Amino acid sequence: MTKSAVAQRVDEAWIRALPKAEVHIHLEGSLGLADLLGLAKAAGAQLPFPADRLFGGATAGAGDGAETGLSSFLRFLDWGCGLVATPEQASSLAYRFAARQTASGIRYTDAIVNPGHWGQWTDRVPALFAAFADGFDEARVDGLAEVNTCVSLSRGQSASSARELVEQITESRPPRVVALSIDGDEHRSGPVSHRFAEAFSLARDRGLRRTVHAGESSGPEGVRDALDHLHAERIDHGIRAVEDPALVGRLRDQQIPLGVCPRSNVALGLYPSWEVHPFRHLRQAGVAVTLNTDDPAVLGTSLETDWSVSSQIWGLDRSELRDLARTSVTASFADDDLTNRLLAEIDAIDVSEASENG
């Protein structure tokens, strides 16, 4: 009998008390039902689906394949974020995001934000990120989680618009922007290194960190492309690297972290179940994997829930979850002081059986 077959599920309350970071979560997919209903009412906008089935409608079509499900999902994000019109609305969303992260025991977050979803901010992208920073700053003052942002390119945009966005961000330097990212539909867009290599080189030269969505609906070649041409320091998803043992060895040897999101992968039809998801295999191979929620509001989950599910399905005990928390922090773009402080707190967590009952 395998370890996972007899494993007990670690209590979510214990997981919430475990300091940790989240490195693959989209602000766009974290807007709650109350957020979206309030924004729609303020804008006088019609809901794309009935309120009680709003998030279910967002993922409709996922069972028909990754392209159909992801495309439907991205259109839903465009709708919700397109309702945000004022700095006050953006700041309020950022504050509530930090509050929800804090409620899960998340102490630091690299939040991915793709300006392409925020339709009313096309000509004022730095102002959007400044508004988010105001909300995150207020959250920090109130004792909530520390949150920084990763500006994300859309896979379908042009090389010139990608470079223009990087120039805009690095020249205006909105607070709390720490990295450049790419997200979107790999299946539809294909390799992007030929278009985005210049933008990522510029980001590196101007001090931004780099993380790339790859190895989701594309195969291991997407991961290799991000490493070879985009100076990726972290791969978001990256799960299909498991199909190439040499690439798995490279990720292990170079300690390139993966921001893995199993619930999202299953919801979008990339894997039929958690049981066959490659997270555990990649971790056992020595890859620095982290476990994240991707778009928690739309997927109806929280980080402590997904960590608890993983403990039972993959047989992760409290000691292994503490190791996972350490990896989440070292994989993040948190500054050195916060990283060291969080690691010390994590190492002090009691993982004995008695700690859960006492």
mmCIF file of C-alpha atoms in Angstrom:
data_model
loop_
_atom_site.group_PDB
_atom_site.id
_atom_site.type_symbol
_atom_site.label_atom_id
_atom_site.label_comp_id
_atom_site.label_asym_id
_atom_site.label_seq_id
_atom_site.Cartn_x
_atom_site.Cartn_y
_atom_site.Cartn_z
ATOM 1 C CA MET A 1 0.000 0.000 0.000
ATOM 2 C CA THR A 2 1.387 3.385 -0.920
ATOM 3 C CA LYS A 3 1.986 6.156 1.560
ATOM 4 C CA SER A 4 -0.703 8.327 -0.064
ATOM 5 C CA ALA A 5 -3.250 5.504 0.299
ATOM 6 C CA VAL A 6 -2.998 5.542 4.102
ATOM 7 C CA ALA A 7 -2.215 9.213 4.652
ATOM 8 C CA GLN A 8 -4.388 11.313 6.904
ATOM 9 C CA ARG A 9 -5.398 14.776 5.804
ATOM 10 C CA VAL A 10 -3.529 17.499 7.679
ATOM 11 C CA ASP A 11 -5.927 19.894 9.370
ATOM 12 C CA GLU A 12 -6.463 23.213 7.584
ATOM 13 C CA ALA A 13 -6.172 25.147 10.855
ATOM 14 C CA TRP A 14 -2.623 23.820 11.314
ATOM 15 C CA ILE A 15 -1.776 24.770 7.739
ATOM 16 C CA ARG A 16 -3.145 28.298 8.240
ATOM 17 C CA ALA A 17 -0.810 28.693 11.219
ATOM 18 C CA LEU A 18 2.180 27.726 9.070
ATOM 19 C CA PRO A 19 3.944 30.826 7.658
ATOM 20 C CA LYS A 20 4.277 30.561 3.898
ATOM 21 C CA ALA A 21 4.401 32.411 0.592
ATOM 22 C CA GLU A 22 2.338 32.110 -2.552
ATOM 23 C CA VAL A 23 4.131 32.666 -5.850
ATOM 24 C CA HIS A 24 1.553 31.762 -8.512
ATOM 25 C CA ILE A 25 -1.703 33.591 -8.004
ATOM 26 C CA HIS A 26 -3.418 36.035 -10.336
ATOM 27 C CA LEU A 27 -5.037 39.102 -8.867
ATOM 28 C CA GLU A 28 -7.578 38.873 -11.694
ATOM 29 C CA GLY A 29 -8.702 35.405 -10.613
ATOM 30 C CA SER A 30 -8.901 36.370 -6.946
ATOM 31 C CA LEU A 31 -11.805 38.802 -7.170
ATOM 32 C CA GLY A 32 -14.567 37.346 -5.027
ATOM 33 C CA LEU A 33 -18.246 37.167 -5.823
ATOM 34 C CA ALA A 34 -19.004 40.225 -3.684
ATOM 35 C CA ASP A 35 -16.208 42.136 -5.464
ATOM 36 C CA LEU A 36 -17.607 41.351 -8.904
ATOM 37 C CA LEU A 37 -21.226 42.007 -8.006
ATOM 38 C CA GLY A 38 -20.308 45.347 -6.441
ATOM 39 C CA LEU A 39 -18.243 46.386 -9.449
ATOM 40 C CA ALA A 40 -20.956 45.338 -11.889
ATOM 41 C CA LYS A 41 -23.586 47.263 -9.951
ATOM 42 C CA ALA A 42 -21.394 50.390 -9.848
ATOM 43 C CA ALA A 43 -20.782 50.141 -13.597
ATOM 44 C CA GLY A 44 -24.377 49.301 -14.473
ATOM 45 C CA ALA A 45 -23.055 46.191 -16.219
ATOM 46 C CA GLN A 46 -24.933 42.985 -16.894
ATOM 47 C CA LEU A 47 -23.547 39.762 -15.436
ATOM 48 C CA PRO A 48 -22.325 37.236 -18.036
ATOM 49 C CA PHE A 49 -23.948 34.423 -16.015
ATOM 50 C CA PRO A 50 -26.502 34.346 -13.170
ATOM 51 C CA ALA A 51 -24.971 35.404 -9.853
ATOM 52 C CA ASP A 52 -25.316 31.966 -8.292
ATOM 53 C CA ARG A 53 -23.472 30.377 -11.227
ATOM 54 C CA LEU A 54 -21.031 33.163 -12.031
ATOM 55 C CA PHE A 55 -17.822 31.238 -11.399
ATOM 56 C CA GLY A 56 -19.198 28.002 -12.810
ATOM 57 C CA GLY A 57 -19.869 29.776 -16.074
ATOM 58 C CA ALA A 58 -16.303 31.095 -16.096
ATOM 59 C CA THR A 59 -14.843 27.609 -16.375
ATOM 60 C CA ALA A 60 -17.491 26.200 -18.712
ATOM 61 C CA GLY A 61 -15.942 24.218 -21.522
ATOM 62 C CA ALA A 62 -12.956 23.037 -19.504
ATOM 63 C CA GLY A 63 -13.950 19.453 -20.053
ATOM 64 C CA ASP A 64 -13.661 19.954 -23.825
ATOM 65 C CA GLY A 65 -9.904 20.486 -23.629
ATOM 66 C CA ALA A 66 -7.373 22.984 -22.277
ATOM 67 C CA GLU A 67 -7.786 25.469 -25.113
ATOM 68 C CA THR A 68 -11.569 25.751 -24.841
ATOM 69 C CA GLY A 69 -11.604 25.900 -21.046
ATOM 70 C CA LEU A 70 -8.737 28.372 -20.757
ATOM 71 C CA SER A 71 -10.094 30.649 -23.474
ATOM 72 C CA SER A 72 -13.486 30.839 -21.743
ATOM 73 C CA PHE A 73 -11.763 31.468 -18.448
ATOM 74 C CA LEU A 74 -9.619 34.323 -19.820
ATOM 75 C CA ARG A 75 -12.666 36.027 -21.320
ATOM 76 C CA PHE A 76 -14.308 35.963 -17.906
ATOM 77 C CA LEU A 77 -11.256 37.643 -16.367
ATOM 78 C CA ASP A 78 -11.444 40.351 -19.040
ATOM 79 C CA TRP A 79 -15.051 41.006 -18.081
ATOM 80 C CA GLY A 80 -14.468 41.261 -14.334
ATOM 81 C CA CYS A 81 -11.304 43.354 -14.421
ATOM 82 C CA GLY A 82 -12.806 45.556 -17.122
ATOM 83 C CA LEU A 83 -15.303 46.826 -14.544
ATOM 84 C CA VAL A 84 -12.556 48.525 -12.501
ATOM 85 C CA ALA A 85 -12.499 52.195 -13.430
ATOM 86 C CA THR A 86 -11.043 54.206 -10.526
ATOM 87 C CA PRO A 87 -7.894 54.140 -8.386
ATOM 88 C CA GLU A 88 -10.095 53.767 -5.326
ATOM 89 C CA GLN A 89 -11.657 50.593 -6.728
ATOM 90 C CA ALA A 90 -8.244 49.159 -7.594
ATOM 91 C CA SER A 91 -6.820 49.998 -4.158
ATOM 92 C CA SER A 92 -9.801 48.450 -2.417
ATOM 93 C CA LEU A 93 -9.419 45.230 -4.412
ATOM 94 C CA ALA A 94 -5.735 45.087 -3.491
ATOM 95 C CA TYR A 95 -6.485 45.542 0.206
ATOM 96 C CA ARG A 96 -9.101 42.779 0.193
ATOM 97 C CA PHE A 97 -6.714 40.509 -1.701
ATOM 98 C CA ALA A 98 -4.101 40.978 1.044
ATOM 99 C CA ALA A 99 -6.735 40.273 3.685
ATOM 100 C CA ARG A 100 -7.726 37.002 2.022
ATOM 101 C CA GLN A 101 -4.096 35.946 1.724
ATOM 102 C CA THR A 102 -3.563 36.711 5.393
ATOM 103 C CA ALA A 103 -6.574 34.600 6.347
ATOM 104 C CA SER A 104 -4.811 31.595 4.755
ATOM 105 C CA GLY A 105 -1.616 32.157 6.717
ATOM 106 C CA ILE A 106 0.189 33.536 3.659
ATOM 107 C CA ARG A 107 2.803 36.030 4.759
ATOM 108 C CA TYR A 108 4.160 37.054 1.358
ATOM 109 C CA THR A 109 2.706 36.952 -2.162
ATOM 110 C CA ASP A 110 3.993 37.558 -5.676
ATOM 111 C CA ALA A 111 0.676 38.573 -7.271
ATOM 112 C CA ILE A 112 0.539 38.316 -11.064
ATOM 113 C CA VAL A 113 -1.252 41.184 -12.813
ATOM 114 C CA ASN A 114 -1.766 41.284 -16.578
ATOM 115 C CA PRO A 115 -2.643 44.835 -17.709
ATOM 116 C CA GLY A 116 -4.392 43.352 -20.746
ATOM 117 C CA HIS A 117 -7.307 42.240 -18.570
ATOM 118 C CA TRP A 118 -7.888 45.720 -17.107
ATOM 119 C CA GLY A 119 -9.596 47.295 -20.079
ATOM 120 C CA GLN A 120 -10.145 50.770 -18.649
ATOM 121 C CA TRP A 121 -6.435 51.230 -17.851
ATOM 122 C CA THR A 122 -4.894 50.697 -21.275
ATOM 123 C CA ASP A 123 -3.357 54.173 -21.396
ATOM 124 C CA ARG A 124 -2.505 54.420 -17.692
ATOM 125 C CA VAL A 125 -0.883 51.149 -16.709
ATOM 126 C CA PRO A 126 1.595 52.651 -14.203
ATOM 127 C CA ALA A 127 -1.328 54.356 -12.453
ATOM 128 C CA LEU A 128 -3.080 50.987 -12.103
ATOM 129 C CA PHE A 129 -0.068 49.453 -10.385
ATOM 130 C CA ALA A 130 0.351 52.534 -8.197
ATOM 131 C CA ALA A 131 -3.275 52.147 -7.092
ATOM 132 C CA PHE A 132 -2.692 48.489 -6.245
ATOM 133 C CA ALA A 133 0.407 49.504 -4.272
ATOM 134 C CA ASP A 134 -1.662 51.978 -2.248
ATOM 135 C CA GLY A 135 -3.988 49.162 -1.231
ATOM 136 C CA PHE A 136 -1.122 46.821 -0.394
ATOM 137 C CA ASP A 137 0.598 49.569 1.606
ATOM 138 C CA GLU A 138 -2.550 50.138 3.646
ATOM 139 C CA ALA A 139 -2.795 46.394 4.202
ATOM 140 C CA ARG A 140 0.761 46.251 5.519
ATOM 141 C CA VAL A 141 0.071 49.099 7.944
ATOM 142 C CA ASP A 142 -2.900 47.111 9.228
ATOM 143 C CA GLY A 143 -0.735 44.038 9.814
ATOM 144 C CA LEU A 144 -1.796 42.066 6.743
ATOM 145 C CA ALA A 145 0.316 40.033 4.335
ATOM 146 C CA GLU A 146 3.071 41.616 2.290
ATOM 147 C CA VAL A 147 2.172 41.633 -1.423
ATOM 148 C CA ASN A 148 4.237 42.633 -4.445
ATOM 149 C CA THR A 149 3.266 42.422 -8.108
ATOM 150 C CA CYS A 150 4.571 40.739 -11.243
ATOM 151 C CA VAL A 151 3.613 42.603 -14.425
ATOM 152 C CA SER A 152 2.523 39.999 -16.942
ATOM 153 C CA LEU A 153 2.670 40.104 -20.705
ATOM 154 C CA SER A 154 -0.063 38.409 -22.724
ATOM 155 C CA ARG A 155 1.259 35.608 -24.903
ATOM 156 C CA GLY A 156 -0.505 37.006 -27.949
ATOM 157 C CA GLN A 157 0.831 40.551 -27.838
ATOM 158 C CA SER A 158 3.511 41.894 -30.174
ATOM 159 C CA ALA A 159 7.222 42.248 -29.495
ATOM 160 C CA SER A 160 6.995 46.037 -29.727
ATOM 161 C CA SER A 161 4.096 46.294 -27.255
ATOM 162 C CA ALA A 162 5.932 43.981 -24.844
ATOM 163 C CA ARG A 163 9.046 46.126 -24.952
ATOM 164 C CA GLU A 164 6.943 49.284 -24.585
ATOM 165 C CA LEU A 165 5.293 47.894 -21.449
ATOM 166 C CA VAL A 166 8.655 46.998 -19.893
ATOM 167 C CA GLU A 167 10.024 50.457 -20.731
ATOM 168 C CA GLN A 168 6.928 52.088 -19.240
ATOM 169 C CA ILE A 169 7.155 50.098 -16.025
ATOM 170 C CA THR A 170 10.897 50.407 -15.537
ATOM 171 C CA GLU A 171 10.909 54.129 -16.252
ATOM 172 C CA SER A 172 7.923 54.992 -14.036
ATOM 173 C CA ARG A 173 8.814 52.399 -11.370
ATOM 174 C CA PRO A 174 5.399 51.918 -9.732
ATOM 175 C CA PRO A 175 5.854 50.767 -6.132
ATOM 176 C CA ARG A 176 5.803 47.037 -5.409
ATOM 177 C CA VAL A 177 6.435 45.894 -8.985
ATOM 178 C CA VAL A 178 9.186 43.284 -8.646
ATOM 179 C CA ALA A 179 9.022 41.076 -11.746
ATOM 180 C CA LEU A 180 8.042 40.538 -15.360
ATOM 181 C CA SER A 181 5.847 37.579 -16.244
ATOM 182 C CA ILE A 182 4.049 36.021 -19.214
ATOM 183 C CA ASP A 183 0.663 34.346 -19.036
ATOM 184 C CA GLY A 184 -2.087 33.337 -21.442
ATOM 185 C CA ASP A 185 -2.928 30.413 -23.655
ATOM 186 C CA GLU A 186 0.207 28.482 -24.645
ATOM 187 C CA HIS A 187 -1.756 26.084 -26.822
ATOM 188 C CA ARG A 188 -2.994 28.912 -29.011
ATOM 189 C CA SER A 189 0.102 31.151 -29.018
ATOM 190 C CA GLY A 190 2.951 28.644 -29.192
ATOM 191 C CA PRO A 191 6.576 29.585 -28.388
ATOM 192 C CA VAL A 192 7.099 33.242 -27.517
ATOM 193 C CA SER A 193 10.865 33.586 -27.168
ATOM 194 C CA HIS A 194 11.243 35.114 -30.628
ATOM 195 C CA ARG A 195 8.854 37.908 -29.640
ATOM 196 C CA PHE A 196 9.646 38.491 -25.974
ATOM 197 C CA ALA A 197 13.398 37.855 -25.642
ATOM 198 C CA GLU A 198 14.164 41.549 -26.023
ATOM 199 C CA ALA A 199 11.564 42.578 -23.434
ATOM 200 C CA PHE A 200 12.849 40.048 -20.923
ATOM 201 C CA SER A 201 16.465 41.043 -21.500
ATOM 202 C CA LEU A 202 15.489 44.647 -20.866
ATOM 203 C CA ALA A 203 13.645 43.639 -17.704
ATOM 204 C CA ARG A 204 16.700 41.747 -16.455
ATOM 205 C CA ASP A 205 19.043 44.649 -17.226
ATOM 206 C CA ARG A 206 16.749 47.073 -15.391
ATOM 207 C CA GLY A 207 16.447 44.992 -12.271
ATOM 208 C CA LEU A 208 13.155 43.123 -12.633
ATOM 209 C CA ARG A 209 12.926 39.456 -11.698
ATOM 210 C CA ARG A 210 11.531 37.039 -14.315
ATOM 211 C CA THR A 211 8.878 34.332 -14.155
ATOM 212 C CA VAL A 212 7.189 32.652 -17.111
ATOM 213 C CA HIS A 213 4.022 30.571 -17.540
ATOM 214 C CA ALA A 214 5.211 27.515 -19.443
ATOM 215 C CA GLY A 215 4.735 23.766 -19.588
ATOM 216 C CA GLU A 216 0.986 23.932 -19.016
ATOM 217 C CA SER A 217 -0.893 23.407 -22.266
ATOM 218 C CA SER A 218 2.466 23.268 -24.062
ATOM 219 C CA GLY A 219 4.881 20.426 -23.472
ATOM 220 C CA PRO A 220 8.373 20.514 -21.961
ATOM 221 C CA GLU A 221 9.584 22.569 -24.913
ATOM 222 C CA GLY A 222 7.762 25.581 -23.440
ATOM 223 C CA VAL A 223 9.779 25.309 -20.237
ATOM 224 C CA ARG A 224 13.029 24.933 -22.107
ATOM 225 C CA ASP A 225 12.148 27.932 -24.253
ATOM 226 C CA ALA A 226 11.595 30.089 -21.154
ATOM 227 C CA LEU A 227 14.902 29.034 -19.613
ATOM 228 C CA ASP A 228 16.993 29.375 -22.760
ATOM 229 C CA HIS A 229 15.656 32.642 -24.140
ATOM 230 C CA LEU A 230 13.744 34.547 -21.447
ATOM 231 C CA HIS A 231 16.129 34.305 -18.478
ATOM 232 C CA ALA A 232 13.339 32.769 -16.398
ATOM 233 C CA GLU A 233 14.165 32.491 -12.697
ATOM 234 C CA ARG A 234 10.911 30.693 -11.942
ATOM 235 C CA ILE A 235 8.445 28.739 -14.079
ATOM 236 C CA ASP A 236 4.715 29.078 -13.436
ATOM 237 C CA HIS A 237 3.121 25.655 -13.898
ATOM 238 C CA GLY A 238 6.041 23.831 -15.546
ATOM 239 C CA ILE A 239 4.372 20.498 -14.836
ATOM 240 C CA ARG A 240 4.891 18.999 -18.276
ATOM 241 C CA ALA A 241 8.629 19.145 -17.740
ATOM 242 C CA VAL A 242 7.986 15.725 -16.205
ATOM 243 C CA GLU A 243 7.763 14.371 -19.764
ATOM 244 C CA ASP A 244 11.479 15.113 -20.328
ATOM 245 C CA PRO A 245 13.853 13.525 -17.767
ATOM 246 C CA ALA A 246 16.767 15.676 -18.930
ATOM 247 C CA LEU A 247 14.717 18.828 -18.335
ATOM 248 C CA VAL A 248 13.703 17.589 -14.886
ATOM 249 C CA GLY A 249 17.393 17.139 -14.125
ATOM 250 C CA ARG A 250 18.136 20.652 -15.322
ATOM 251 C CA LEU A 251 15.402 22.148 -13.147
ATOM 252 C CA ARG A 252 16.743 20.193 -10.186
ATOM 253 C CA ASP A 253 20.401 21.045 -10.743
ATOM 254 C CA GLN A 254 19.771 24.737 -11.393
ATOM 255 C CA GLN A 255 17.122 24.869 -8.638
ATOM 256 C CA ILE A 256 14.596 26.614 -10.866
ATOM 257 C CA PRO A 257 11.359 26.688 -8.836
ATOM 258 C CA LEU A 258 8.005 25.694 -10.293
ATOM 259 C CA GLY A 259 4.815 27.519 -9.282
ATOM 260 C CA VAL A 260 2.480 24.519 -9.515
ATOM 261 C CA CYS A 261 -1.332 24.811 -9.323
ATOM 262 C CA PRO A 262 -2.880 21.323 -9.299
ATOM 263 C CA ARG A 263 -6.506 22.354 -8.835
ATOM 264 C CA SER A 264 -6.279 24.655 -11.843
ATOM 265 C CA ASN A 265 -4.607 21.957 -13.947
ATOM 266 C CA VAL A 266 -7.364 19.467 -13.156
ATOM 267 C CA ALA A 267 -10.156 22.032 -13.632
ATOM 268 C CA LEU A 268 -8.846 22.927 -17.084
ATOM 269 C CA GLY A 269 -8.547 19.300 -18.135
ATOM 270 C CA LEU A 270 -4.755 18.958 -18.225
ATOM 271 C CA TYR A 271 -4.947 16.008 -15.829
ATOM 272 C CA PRO A 272 -8.030 13.972 -14.954
ATOM 273 C CA SER A 273 -7.377 13.980 -11.196
ATOM 274 C CA TRP A 274 -5.022 15.030 -8.414
ATOM 275 C CA GLU A 275 -3.918 11.404 -8.079
ATOM 276 C CA VAL A 276 -2.208 11.412 -11.485
ATOM 277 C CA HIS A 277 -0.905 14.987 -11.293
ATOM 278 C CA PRO A 278 2.934 15.058 -11.494
ATOM 279 C CA PHE A 279 3.509 17.309 -8.443
ATOM 280 C CA ARG A 280 4.667 14.489 -6.217
ATOM 281 C CA HIS A 281 6.907 12.989 -8.898
ATOM 282 C CA LEU A 282 8.616 16.325 -9.575
ATOM 283 C CA ARG A 283 9.163 16.920 -5.869
ATOM 284 C CA GLN A 284 10.626 13.469 -5.337
ATOM 285 C CA ALA A 285 12.962 14.123 -8.289
ATOM 286 C CA GLY A 286 14.424 17.074 -6.375
ATOM 287 C CA VAL A 287 12.702 19.904 -8.260
ATOM 288 C CA ALA A 288 11.851 22.951 -6.129
ATOM 289 C CA VAL A 289 8.070 22.770 -6.476
ATOM 290 C CA THR A 290 5.623 25.090 -4.756
ATOM 291 C CA LEU A 291 1.872 24.574 -4.418
ATOM 292 C CA ASN A 292 -0.360 27.516 -5.327
ATOM 293 C CA THR A 293 -3.981 28.386 -6.122
ATOM 294 C CA ASP A 294 -3.630 30.230 -9.473
ATOM 295 C CA ASP A 295 -7.156 31.734 -9.514
ATOM 296 C CA PRO A 296 -8.710 30.832 -6.155
ATOM 297 C CA ALA A 297 -11.983 32.750 -6.319
ATOM 298 C CA VAL A 298 -12.965 31.313 -9.683
ATOM 299 C CA LEU A 299 -11.849 27.827 -8.669
ATOM 300 C CA GLY A 300 -13.595 28.040 -5.297
ATOM 301 C CA THR A 301 -10.583 27.222 -3.160
ATOM 302 C CA SER A 302 -7.986 28.572 -0.747
ATOM 303 C CA LEU A 303 -4.332 27.715 -0.252
ATOM 304 C CA GLU A 304 -4.884 25.894 3.036
ATOM 305 C CA THR A 305 -7.577 23.772 1.401
ATOM 306 C CA ASP A 306 -5.313 22.754 -1.475
ATOM 307 C CA TRP A 307 -2.391 22.019 0.847
ATOM 308 C CA SER A 308 -4.707 19.888 2.987
ATOM 309 C CA VAL A 309 -5.980 17.987 -0.059
ATOM 310 C CA SER A 310 -2.400 17.390 -1.182
ATOM 311 C CA SER A 311 -1.448 16.041 2.232
ATOM 312 C CA GLN A 312 -3.991 13.276 1.875
ATOM 313 C CA ILE A 313 -3.654 12.470 -1.824
ATOM 314 C CA TRP A 314 0.151 12.667 -2.028
ATOM 315 C CA GLY A 315 0.916 11.607 1.528
ATOM 316 C CA LEU A 316 2.554 14.849 2.642
ATOM 317 C CA ASP A 317 2.913 14.917 6.423
ATOM 318 C CA ARG A 318 3.405 18.020 8.546
ATOM 319 C CA SER A 319 7.168 17.857 8.223
ATOM 320 C CA GLU A 320 6.906 17.783 4.435
ATOM 321 C CA LEU A 321 4.396 20.635 4.462
ATOM 322 C CA ARG A 322 6.865 22.643 6.532
ATOM 323 C CA ASP A 323 9.496 21.919 3.871
ATOM 324 C CA LEU A 324 6.977 23.032 1.235
ATOM 325 C CA ALA A 325 6.506 26.287 3.145
ATOM 326 C CA ARG A 326 10.267 26.835 3.153
ATOM 327 C CA THR A 327 10.397 26.271 -0.600
ATOM 328 C CA SER A 328 7.524 28.704 -1.136
ATOM 329 C CA VAL A 329 9.530 31.426 0.587
ATOM 330 C CA THR A 330 12.863 30.743 -1.110
ATOM 331 C CA ALA A 331 11.100 30.563 -4.497
ATOM 332 C CA SER A 332 9.449 33.938 -3.945
ATOM 333 C CA PHE A 333 10.740 37.388 -4.821
ATOM 334 C CA ALA A 334 10.520 38.587 -1.210
ATOM 335 C CA ASP A 335 13.467 40.664 -0.038
ATOM 336 C CA ASP A 336 16.241 39.048 1.993
ATOM 337 C CA ASP A 337 15.121 40.396 5.363
ATOM 338 C CA LEU A 338 11.587 39.072 5.011
ATOM 339 C CA THR A 339 12.833 35.794 3.549
ATOM 340 C CA ASN A 340 15.166 35.170 6.479
ATOM 341 C CA ARG A 341 12.513 36.133 9.014
ATOM 342 C CA LEU A 342 9.930 33.820 7.500
ATOM 343 C CA LEU A 343 12.357 30.922 7.240
ATOM 344 C CA ALA A 344 13.210 31.294 10.930
ATOM 345 C CA GLU A 345 9.508 31.278 11.821
ATOM 346 C CA ILE A 346 8.873 28.219 9.663
ATOM 347 C CA ASP A 347 11.775 26.320 11.226
ATOM 348 C CA ALA A 348 10.294 27.008 14.664
ATOM 349 C CA ILE A 349 6.955 25.356 13.804
ATOM 350 C CA ASP A 350 6.264 22.165 15.770
ATOM 351 C CA VAL A 351 5.443 19.303 13.410
ATOM 352 C CA SER A 352 4.949 16.629 16.034
ATOM 353 C CA GLU A 353 1.688 14.685 16.309
ATOM 354 C CA ALA A 354 1.003 16.255 19.683
ATOM 355 C CA SER A 355 1.087 19.782 18.259
ATOM 356 C CA GLU A 356 -2.076 19.179 16.226
ATOM 357 C CA ASN A 357 -3.991 17.788 19.199
ATOM 358 C CA GLY A 358 -2.699 20.304 21.677
#
